[in-house]
CSV table of C-alpha atoms and ligand atoms in Angstrom, one decimal:
chain,number,residue,atom,x,y,z
A,39,MET,CA,14.4,-7.0,-5.5
A,40,ILE,CA,15.9,-5.1,-2.7
A,41,ALA,CA,18.9,-1.9,-3.5
A,42,ARG,CA,21.8,-3.0,-1.3
A,43,THR,CA,21.8,0.2,-0.1
A,44,ARG,CA,18.8,0.0,1.4
A,45,LEU,CA,19.9,-2.5,3.9
A,46,ALA,CA,20.0,-1.4,7.1
A,47,LEU,CA,21.8,-4.1,9.9
A,48,ASN,CA,20.0,-3.4,13.3
A,49,THR,CA,22.6,-4.6,15.5
A,50,ALA,CA,19.8,-5.8,17.8
A,51,THR,CA,21.4,-9.5,15.0
A,52,LEU,CA,24.7,-9.4,16.4
A,53,GLY,CA,23.6,-10.4,20.2
A,54,HIS,CA,25.8,-7.7,22.2
A,55,ASN,CA,23.0,-6.0,23.2
A,56,LEU,CA,21.8,-8.3,25.2
A,57,PRO,CA,24.6,-9.5,28.2
A,58,GLY,CA,26.6,-13.0,27.9
A,59,HIS,CA,25.5,-12.9,23.9
A,60,GLY,CA,26.9,-12.4,20.9
A,61,ALA,CA,30.9,-12.4,20.1
A,62,GLY,CA,31.7,-9.1,21.6
A,63,TRP,CA,31.9,-6.6,18.8
A,64,PRO,CA,32.8,-3.3,19.8
A,65,VAL,CA,30.4,-0.8,17.7
A,66,GLU,CA,33.2,0.1,15.6
A,67,ARG,CA,34.0,-3.2,14.3
A,68,VAL,CA,30.0,-3.4,13.6
A,69,ILE,CA,29.8,-0.3,11.5
A,70,ASP,CA,33.2,-1.7,9.4
A,71,ALA,CA,32.0,-4.9,9.1
A,72,CYS,CA,28.2,-3.2,8.3
A,73,ALA,CA,30.0,-0.2,5.6
A,74,GLY,CA,32.1,-3.4,3.7
A,75,ARG,CA,29.2,-5.8,2.6
A,76,GLY,CA,27.9,-2.5,1.5
A,77,PHE,CA,24.8,-2.4,3.7
A,78,GLY,CA,22.8,1.3,3.3
A,79,GLY,CA,22.5,1.5,6.8
A,80,ILE,CA,22.7,1.1,10.2
A,81,VAL,CA,19.7,1.0,13.4
A,82,PHE,CA,21.4,0.7,17.1
A,83,TRP,CA,20.6,0.7,20.8
A,84,ARG,CA,20.8,2.8,23.2
A,85,GLY,CA,23.4,-0.3,25.9
A,86,GLU,CA,25.6,-0.3,23.6
A,87,LEU,CA,26.1,3.7,22.3
A,88,ALA,CA,27.5,4.3,26.2
A,89,GLY,CA,27.0,8.3,26.3
A,90,ARG,CA,28.7,8.4,23.7
A,91,ALA,CA,26.0,8.7,21.0
A,92,ARG,CA,26.6,11.0,18.9
A,93,ALA,CA,30.7,10.3,18.4
A,94,VAL,CA,28.8,7.1,17.2
A,95,GLY,CA,26.7,8.3,14.6
A,96,GLU,CA,29.6,10.4,12.5
A,97,ARG,CA,32.2,7.3,13.2
A,98,ALA,CA,29.7,5.6,11.2
A,99,ARG,CA,28.4,8.1,8.4
A,100,ALA,CA,32.6,8.5,8.3
A,101,ALA,CA,31.7,5.0,7.2
A,102,GLY,CA,29.6,5.2,4.8
A,103,LEU,CA,26.6,4.1,6.7
A,104,ARG,CA,23.0,5.5,7.6
A,105,VAL,CA,22.4,6.2,11.1
A,106,ASP,CA,18.1,4.7,9.9
A,107,GLY,CA,17.5,4.2,13.7
A,108,LEU,CA,17.7,3.8,17.3
A,109,CYS,CA,15.8,1.1,19.7
A,110,ARG,CA,14.1,2.5,21.7
A,111,THR,CA,11.9,4.3,24.5
A,112,PRO,CA,11.0,2.6,27.7
A,113,TYR,CA,8.1,2.0,27.8
A,114,LEU,CA,4.8,4.4,27.7
A,115,THR,CA,2.0,2.4,30.1
A,116,GLY,CA,1.8,-0.3,32.9
A,117,PRO,CA,3.3,-0.9,35.5
A,118,ASP,CA,7.0,-0.4,34.4
A,119,ALA,CA,6.3,2.5,32.3
A,120,ALA,CA,9.1,5.4,32.3
A,121,SER,CA,8.8,9.1,33.8
A,122,ASP,CA,7.9,12.1,31.0
A,123,ASP,CA,12.2,12.5,31.7
A,124,ASP,CA,13.0,8.7,30.6
A,125,LEU,CA,11.1,9.1,27.9
A,126,ARG,CA,12.1,12.3,26.9
A,127,ALA,CA,16.2,11.1,27.2
A,128,ALA,CA,15.5,7.8,24.6
A,129,VAL,CA,14.6,11.3,22.4
A,130,ASP,CA,18.0,13.5,23.1
A,131,ASP,CA,20.1,9.8,22.5
A,132,ALA,CA,18.1,9.4,19.4
A,133,ALA,CA,19.2,13.0,17.6
A,134,ALA,CA,22.2,13.3,18.8
A,135,LEU,CA,23.0,10.2,17.1
A,136,GLY,CA,21.5,11.0,14.0
A,137,ALA,CA,18.6,8.5,13.9
A,138,PRO,CA,15.7,9.6,12.2
A,139,VAL,CA,13.5,7.2,14.3
A,140,LEU,CA,13.1,6.1,18.0
A,141,THR,CA,11.4,3.3,17.4
A,142,VAL,CA,8.7,2.8,20.3
A,143,VAL,CA,7.2,-0.4,21.8
A,144,THR,CA,4.4,0.4,24.0
A,145,GLY,CA,4.8,-2.0,27.2
A,146,GLY,CA,2.2,-3.5,28.9
A,147,THR,CA,-1.8,-3.5,30.5
A,148,GLU,CA,-2.0,-0.4,32.4
A,149,THR,CA,-1.8,-1.5,36.2
A,150,GLY,CA,-5.6,-2.0,37.7
A,151,THR,CA,-7.4,-3.1,34.0
A,152,VAL,CA,-7.9,-5.3,32.2
A,153,GLY,CA,-8.1,-4.9,27.7
A,154,LEU,CA,-6.8,-3.2,25.7
A,155,GLN,CA,-8.7,0.0,25.3
A,156,ALA,CA,-7.8,2.3,28.8
A,157,SER,CA,-4.1,1.3,28.2
A,158,ARG,CA,-3.8,2.4,24.3
A,159,ALA,CA,-5.7,5.3,25.6
A,160,ARG,CA,-3.0,6.3,28.0
A,161,LEU,CA,-0.7,5.2,25.1
A,162,ALA,CA,-2.5,8.0,22.1
A,163,ASP,CA,-1.9,10.7,25.5
A,164,ARG,CA,1.6,9.8,26.2
A,165,LEU,CA,2.2,10.2,22.5
A,166,ALA,CA,0.6,13.0,22.0
A,167,GLY,CA,2.7,14.6,25.5
A,168,LEU,CA,6.1,12.9,23.8
A,169,ALA,CA,4.9,14.2,20.0
A,170,GLU,CA,6.9,18.2,20.2
A,171,HIS,CA,10.0,17.0,22.3
A,172,ALA,CA,10.3,14.6,19.4
A,173,GLY,CA,9.1,17.6,16.3
A,174,GLY,CA,11.5,19.7,17.9
A,175,ALA,CA,14.8,16.8,18.2
A,176,GLY,CA,14.2,15.7,14.5
A,177,VAL,CA,13.3,12.6,15.8
A,178,ARG,CA,10.3,10.2,14.7
A,179,LEU,CA,8.9,8.5,16.7
A,180,VAL,CA,7.7,4.8,15.0
A,181,LEU,CA,5.3,2.5,17.2
A,182,GLU,CA,5.9,-1.5,16.7
A,183,PRO,CA,2.7,-3.1,16.9
A,184,LEU,CA,4.2,-7.3,18.7
A,185,ASN,CA,3.1,-9.8,17.8
A,186,PRO,CA,-0.4,-10.6,20.0
A,187,MET,CA,1.9,-13.5,22.2
A,188,PHE,CA,4.2,-10.3,24.0
A,189,GLY,CA,0.2,-8.4,24.7
A,190,GLY,CA,0.3,-8.3,28.9
A,191,ASN,CA,3.4,-7.3,30.0
A,192,ARG,CA,5.3,-6.2,26.3
A,193,THR,CA,3.2,-3.9,24.5
A,194,VAL,CA,-0.8,-3.1,24.1
A,195,ILE,CA,-0.6,-3.2,20.4
A,196,PHE,CA,-1.4,-6.3,18.3
A,197,THR,CA,-1.8,-5.4,14.7
A,198,ILE,CA,-0.9,-1.9,12.1
A,199,ALA,CA,-4.5,-1.7,12.3
A,200,ASP,CA,-4.2,-1.5,15.8
A,201,ALA,CA,-0.9,0.7,15.0
A,202,LEU,CA,-2.7,2.8,13.3
A,203,SER,CA,-5.2,3.6,15.8
A,204,VAL,CA,-3.1,4.9,18.1
A,205,CYS,CA,-1.9,7.1,15.5
A,206,GLU,CA,-5.4,8.6,14.7
A,207,ALA,CA,-6.3,9.2,19.3
A,208,SER,CA,-2.9,10.5,20.0
A,209,GLY,CA,-3.3,13.7,17.2
A,210,VAL,CA,0.6,13.0,16.1
A,211,PRO,CA,0.7,13.8,12.4
A,212,ASP,CA,3.5,12.8,12.1
A,213,LEU,CA,3.9,9.4,14.4
A,214,GLY,CA,4.8,6.5,12.5
A,215,ILE,CA,4.3,2.4,12.1
A,216,ALA,CA,7.2,0.1,12.1
A,217,VAL,CA,6.4,-3.2,9.9
A,218,ASP,CA,8.4,-6.6,11.7
A,219,VAL,CA,8.0,-9.7,9.9
A,220,TYR,CA,8.4,-11.9,13.0
A,221,HIS,CA,5.6,-9.6,14.1
A,222,VAL,CA,3.0,-9.5,11.2
A,223,TRP,CA,3.1,-12.5,9.4
A,224,TRP,CA,0.1,-14.1,10.7
A,225,ASP,CA,-2.2,-10.7,9.7
A,226,GLY,CA,-4.3,-11.9,6.7
A,227,THR,CA,-5.1,-7.6,6.9
A,228,LEU,CA,-1.5,-7.1,6.0
A,229,ALA,CA,-2.2,-5.7,3.3
A,230,ALA,CA,-4.9,-3.9,3.0
A,231,SER,CA,-3.9,-1.9,6.7
A,232,CYS,CA,-0.3,-0.4,5.2
A,233,ALA,CA,-2.4,0.9,2.6
A,234,ALA,CA,-4.7,2.6,5.1
A,235,ALA,CA,-2.0,3.5,7.0
A,236,GLY,CA,0.3,5.2,4.1
A,237,GLY,CA,2.7,7.5,4.3
A,238,ARG,CA,2.6,6.3,8.4
A,239,ILE,CA,4.4,3.0,7.3
A,240,ALA,CA,7.9,4.2,8.0
A,241,GLY,CA,9.7,0.4,8.5
A,242,LEU,CA,10.4,-2.6,7.6
A,243,HIS,CA,11.6,-5.5,9.8
A,244,LEU,CA,13.7,-8.5,8.2
A,245,CYS,CA,14.0,-11.6,9.8
A,246,ASP,CA,11.8,-15.2,9.8
A,247,TRP,CA,8.8,-16.8,11.3
A,248,MET,CA,10.5,-21.0,12.3
A,249,ARG,CA,7.3,-23.5,11.6
A,250,ASP,CA,9.1,-24.7,15.3
A,251,THR,CA,9.5,-21.7,17.7
A,252,SER,CA,11.3,-22.1,20.9
A,253,ASP,CA,11.9,-19.8,22.5
A,254,MET,CA,8.9,-15.9,22.2
A,255,LEU,CA,11.4,-14.1,22.2
A,256,LEU,CA,15.1,-15.6,20.9
A,257,ASP,CA,13.9,-17.6,18.4
A,258,ARG,CA,13.4,-15.2,15.4
A,259,GLY,CA,14.5,-16.6,12.3
A,260,MET,CA,16.7,-16.0,9.6
A,261,MET,CA,15.7,-14.8,6.4
A,262,GLY,CA,14.2,-18.0,3.6
A,263,ASP,CA,14.5,-20.4,6.8
A,264,GLY,CA,11.1,-20.2,8.8
A,265,VAL,CA,7.5,-19.2,6.6
A,266,ALA,CA,6.9,-15.7,6.6
A,267,ASP,CA,5.9,-14.6,3.1
A,268,ILE,CA,8.5,-12.2,2.9
A,269,PRO,CA,8.1,-10.7,-0.3
A,270,ALA,CA,4.1,-10.5,0.5
A,271,ILE,CA,5.0,-8.6,3.3
A,272,ARG,CA,7.6,-5.8,1.7
A,273,ALA,CA,5.1,-5.7,-0.9
A,274,ALA,CA,2.1,-4.4,1.3
A,275,THR,CA,4.8,-1.6,3.4
A,276,GLU,CA,5.6,-0.7,-0.7
A,277,GLY,CA,2.7,-1.1,-1.9
A,278,ALA,CA,1.8,1.5,0.9
A,279,GLY,CA,4.7,3.9,-1.1
A,280,TYR,CA,7.4,3.0,2.2
A,281,THR,CA,10.7,3.3,-0.1
A,282,GLY,CA,12.6,2.8,3.3
A,283,PRO,CA,15.7,1.4,4.6
A,284,VAL,CA,14.7,-2.7,5.4
A,285,GLU,CA,16.5,-3.6,8.6
A,286,VAL,CA,17.5,-6.8,9.2
A,287,GLU,CA,16.7,-7.5,12.7
A,288,VAL,CA,17.1,-11.2,13.7
A,289,PHE,CA,17.0,-12.8,18.0
A,290,SER,CA,18.7,-15.9,17.7
A,291,ARG,CA,19.9,-17.4,20.2
A,292,ARG,CA,21.9,-20.0,17.6
A,293,TRP,CA,22.5,-16.6,15.3
A,294,TRP,CA,24.6,-15.0,18.5
A,295,ALA,CA,25.9,-17.5,18.6
A,296,ALA,CA,27.7,-17.8,15.0
A,297,ASP,CA,30.7,-16.0,13.8
A,298,PRO,CA,28.8,-11.7,13.0
A,299,GLY,CA,31.2,-11.7,10.2
A,300,HIS,CA,29.6,-15.3,8.6
A,301,VAL,CA,26.1,-13.8,9.8
A,302,LEU,CA,26.0,-10.4,8.1
A,303,ASP,CA,26.9,-12.4,4.9
A,304,THR,CA,24.3,-15.0,5.3
A,305,ILE,CA,22.1,-10.9,5.3
A,306,VAL,CA,23.6,-10.5,2.3
A,307,GLU,CA,23.2,-14.1,0.5
A,308,ARG,CA,19.6,-13.8,1.7
A,309,LEU,CA,18.6,-10.3,0.9
A,310,PRO,CA,17.8,-11.3,-3.0
A,311,GLY,CA,15.3,-14.1,-2.0
A,312,CYS,CA,13.3,-10.9,0.1
B,504,ZN,ZN1,11.7,-4.9,14.8
């Protein structure tokens, strides 16, 4: 049983971070709706901060919520890789918000290369370069491996083991790793990989894998609606010593069409089964 105080909303679950989706609640209303239901924390996306990260962070804390993180860096690898300045700006947003964690989605395969070796080397290098700025800002960089179907243009790491080898190659001691049900539910080595990662496990993202997934990005399930063994994934993180926030992150056109209050109520109802 997960304590309600560990529960955090990743605001992607309400859809408003993508144009044309969600009910369009202002960030203050989202904060109050979470606090009123006993959520412990909240994780924002950069787009919704609209240049007022500090004020949003203060507003969330005043309502009684932790700010557990910020999504996410621009890409570090591939043809769409961001400049060093743009990466540092993402760190600065997290620091202004008061978010302890900034999620890193790596970006895709490096131009002119095939396979993953060159891209992962570039990734480790860029993480090492960003780490000093992040450390000075009090922000922990946390790598999120993505489901292998996002290989090519979005990520070059697919498993906790992949993320751990990049962490080690980067030489950044506090570089963390996020475990997202959608991305790792299929991995039979998950418990062993989490145990090897130990204190690097720095996030647990809940959703579900629908048996007949219809859209690789926008058809995640609400916990309990799919076929992922969520308690086993949680146990893998806890076996590694993780006791931090449990963040619900459901990218789903179906849930984005629902009333946000109903979505939040459903999250609270489903938590005991996680
Ligand atoms: Zn995630």
